[in-house]
């Protein structure tokens, strides 16, 4: 019964998403085309790889957030989760000299923080905003305490391959982004879990009454969000070669923006992971393009904000036309 | 005779008692020490300097630092808290001088003596200013790079936070040095906000834009270290990078040769001197209106003293506390 309800809504749902994705793609191509005309260097392979590598970090944080938001939740702790995971992983690597301890520590820390978020929302009935906002401060506070104002730097070369290495001429962070995107896509569109996540986001009560184990699914969604923050922490650490207690904080709002610009509804029930990739790429292209054009930094926030608004307004217009035509 | 001796003994005891009592009253003050964040090792240096000098002069310190780095709202709340707790001395560095000066003025009017340290804090009647000359640091380090390049070449500038006194003054210093070297071409000047990630990403974009970069001037170590990562990843290892600060990680980079030089902006010394000057002032001594601590240029030839962890450093000798 559950599956039939979910799948009956799916075709129209996917169609709307396809329209939104095409809109994003066209916007990106228009901006890219304009930038290529102004500066042919923009379309060079090295610059495109450079932009995708920069977008990968943003995407990794935003990917788990996308899953949570589709399921009707919110995770404000992703940036702080990245910070704490990176700091603890850096300490583990420096202490043991073995990069794999760092990998395990980051993954476990990230997932653990996600689990606590899920449990707080399930068991204590805390609103996701408050639970994850509280966790943001707890994780950040532990990171401050643990680091005591210091920076841990100098990771082993073997570990740095995660962030600086190449596979088939493509930077490894881009491969990691593609792998996470593929995994999330399969999860969302090819599994019962994914369909149930959409169902929960669209109507939690109906999902519960239809037999969806809402609490278990929610816990898993937050664990996945924590997991992707842990993976992002590893990529960050490997790329920058250092962990500081304030690294994740500036990434929270751009991550939320990437999810929303990618077409995922903040109210849950719609959106997809490919959209988030496009959202992250779009936000990165804007900064890269403004730098290439030597636009004064004073104007960067304005242009960023304008493009985000245009993307969201375009969505609104398209959805209104669709509802008008049906 | 015996009575006179007894009287003298009692009098001596009374005088000693009074003196020791007044000595005890001269220390034990509480100091409120402000720093801008818990993420930049520079401010860890400031706190270490304040702690060492306060312990030496028998005062106690309470630190005020925003939980969110450089957050002006939190900074304002903490200023208001100090108005309630009323320490004997405040060491203040602004997050946003213009926004915070009115509150600082009110605190001074209420009788709280305040030393302004690290960053200039506007036109409030501070007891003294203790810091360094950001303009000169910017000028000196840019000149060091340009001399290294033989007076010609293409350079990029990674600025600090636009609108901050520190960032703007350092940039003014860079620009002044550029004017003195007509064969130096500034390809781009982008903000990196004293941050490592932004330093790296800005540098990655500049690498795409310019095929020939000979030098990088960074307003802070963190963004310079990020830029070095970007340059190494792009295989451009012969680009000379200079910065300002001198945190241990950056000094390690000087030792390793990946960073050419650093203009020393020493938080530890600033913390030491500000605490000493402030305590001397509230203990009745006259103090200079400002102490500008000179900054050395840290290179591969002289880096060793800056590799010592902050907790193992010793506050500078009395010469450093004279006004300039």
XYZ file of C-alpha atoms in Angstrom, chain B residues 87-299:
213
model
C 36.880 44.503 36.042
C 39.762 46.745 37.128
C 41.218 46.920 33.630
C 40.084 46.104 30.109
C 42.268 45.174 27.149
C 40.210 45.852 24.057
C 40.631 45.110 20.368
C 37.717 46.074 18.116
C 35.880 43.740 15.771
C 34.280 46.812 14.221
C 35.724 50.002 15.670
C 32.957 52.292 14.433
C 30.181 50.144 15.884
C 31.885 49.518 19.204
C 33.355 52.922 20.025
C 30.156 54.434 21.549
C 29.877 51.539 24.027
C 33.595 51.716 24.787
C 33.281 55.445 25.461
C 30.422 54.788 27.877
C 32.525 52.210 29.717
C 35.431 54.653 30.006
C 33.054 57.376 31.270
C 31.804 54.929 33.898
C 35.376 54.727 35.236
C 36.730 51.595 33.546
C 40.332 52.061 32.359
C 40.789 50.586 28.878
C 43.909 49.763 26.899
C 43.397 49.467 23.132
C 45.588 46.730 21.689
C 46.248 44.766 18.488
C 43.886 46.830 16.244
C 43.176 50.556 16.416
C 39.918 51.142 18.235
C 38.760 54.579 17.055
C 38.866 57.884 18.923
C 37.859 56.806 22.446
C 40.046 58.100 25.351
C 42.037 54.923 25.856
C 44.873 54.834 28.394
C 47.199 53.731 25.636
C 47.409 51.930 22.293
C 49.639 48.869 22.040
C 50.131 47.329 18.619
C 52.043 47.373 15.409
C 52.033 49.563 12.323
C 50.003 47.590 9.761
C 50.863 50.026 6.978
C 54.582 49.549 7.608
C 54.207 45.771 7.844
C 52.460 45.807 4.471
C 55.051 48.086 2.924
C 58.045 46.187 4.307
C 56.870 42.721 3.268
C 55.903 43.854 -0.239
C 59.308 45.491 -0.594
C 60.961 42.258 0.559
C 59.167 40.367 -2.221
C 59.912 42.972 -4.882
C 63.605 43.028 -3.968
C 63.645 39.236 -4.147
C 62.132 39.455 -7.643
C 64.829 41.922 -8.704
C 62.345 44.779 -8.894
C 60.264 43.343 -11.747
C 57.583 40.732 -12.283
C 53.883 39.893 -12.037
C 52.350 39.714 -8.591
C 48.900 39.111 -7.112
C 47.608 40.408 -3.805
C 45.415 38.435 -1.403
C 43.805 41.115 0.732
C 42.316 40.807 4.216
C 38.758 41.713 5.155
C 37.773 44.833 3.239
C 36.760 47.614 5.618
C 38.803 46.293 8.546
C 41.540 48.635 9.755
C 44.097 45.838 9.716
C 43.263 44.677 6.199
C 42.965 48.161 4.731
C 46.181 49.485 6.287
C 48.153 46.458 5.095
C 46.742 46.919 1.608
C 47.722 50.598 1.705
C 51.244 49.487 2.551
C 51.303 47.010 -0.366
C 50.096 49.700 -2.765
C 52.707 52.190 -1.559
C 55.476 49.659 -2.192
C 54.100 48.918 -5.680
C 54.384 52.625 -6.511
C 58.096 52.495 -5.621
C 58.711 49.638 -8.073
C 57.546 50.703 -11.560
C 58.421 47.327 -13.128
C 56.220 45.384 -10.751
C 52.817 44.661 -12.286
C 49.870 43.843 -10.004
C 47.781 41.353 -11.987
C 44.929 41.190 -9.459
C 44.065 42.130 -5.917
C 41.359 39.914 -4.391
C 40.078 39.585 -0.827
C 40.892 36.330 0.939
C 39.520 37.537 4.298
C 42.538 36.191 6.249
C 41.114 32.676 5.576
C 42.848 29.526 4.382
C 40.056 28.079 2.194
C 39.335 31.415 0.539
C 43.067 31.955 0.040
C 43.309 28.604 -1.714
C 40.206 29.018 -3.873
C 41.051 32.602 -4.856
C 44.550 31.472 -5.813
C 43.135 28.543 -7.820
C 41.033 30.986 -9.807
C 43.924 33.397 -10.312
C 46.109 30.534 -11.556
C 43.487 29.851 -14.238
C 43.428 33.494 -15.183
C 47.159 34.260 -15.327
C 49.752 31.994 -16.862
C 52.689 33.893 -15.393
C 52.666 34.804 -11.696
C 55.999 35.559 -10.048
C 54.912 36.551 -6.569
C 52.010 36.545 -4.110
C 51.507 39.043 -1.296
C 49.074 37.878 1.365
C 47.647 40.010 4.161
C 47.808 37.052 6.546
C 49.499 33.703 7.050
C 46.294 31.651 6.755
C 45.449 32.851 3.243
C 49.116 32.558 2.218
C 49.183 28.928 3.357
C 46.000 28.244 1.374
C 47.542 29.917 -1.677
C 50.684 27.795 -1.358
C 48.523 24.647 -1.444
C 46.886 25.885 -4.656
C 50.239 26.766 -6.230
C 51.731 23.385 -5.315
C 48.686 21.539 -6.694
C 49.051 23.466 -9.967
C 52.762 22.668 -10.138
C 53.781 26.314 -9.818
C 56.394 25.856 -7.155
C 58.659 28.727 -8.175
C 56.218 31.474 -7.163
C 57.497 33.526 -4.211
C 54.873 34.012 -1.486
C 55.068 36.488 1.402
C 52.635 37.190 4.222
C 52.072 38.927 7.539
C 51.734 37.394 11.056
C 54.279 34.696 11.978
C 52.126 31.904 13.421
C 54.168 28.721 14.000
C 52.752 26.889 10.969
C 53.761 29.725 8.644
C 57.213 29.899 10.202
C 57.531 26.151 9.494
C 56.706 27.018 5.873
C 59.506 29.627 5.857
C 61.854 26.999 7.244
C 60.753 24.566 4.514
C 61.183 27.236 1.828
C 57.576 27.286 0.608
C 57.021 30.766 2.090
C 59.654 33.381 1.260
C 59.163 35.736 4.206
C 56.720 36.977 6.851
C 56.359 40.430 8.373
C 56.097 39.712 12.075
C 52.773 40.709 13.639
C 53.403 39.189 17.034
C 50.290 38.639 19.129
C 52.302 37.256 22.021
C 54.397 40.418 22.386
C 51.333 42.632 21.974
C 49.565 40.701 24.748
C 52.574 40.981 27.071
C 53.114 44.693 26.547
C 49.429 45.656 26.696
C 48.994 43.848 30.021
C 52.122 45.390 31.535
C 51.255 48.913 30.380
C 47.654 48.562 31.567
C 48.541 47.242 35.005
C 51.254 49.887 35.437
C 48.691 52.539 34.549
C 46.100 51.441 37.094
C 48.852 51.054 39.708
C 49.605 54.738 39.406
C 52.562 54.824 37.039
C 52.660 57.090 34.028
C 52.445 55.185 30.756
C 53.022 56.171 27.111
C 50.006 57.043 24.954
C 51.073 54.384 22.494
C 53.622 51.628 22.090
C 54.297 50.568 18.500
C 56.150 47.266 18.576
C 58.501 46.904 15.604
C 57.966 43.840 13.415
C 60.911 41.853 12.113
C 61.003 40.255 8.671
C 61.103 36.516 9.276
C 63.151 34.658 6.671
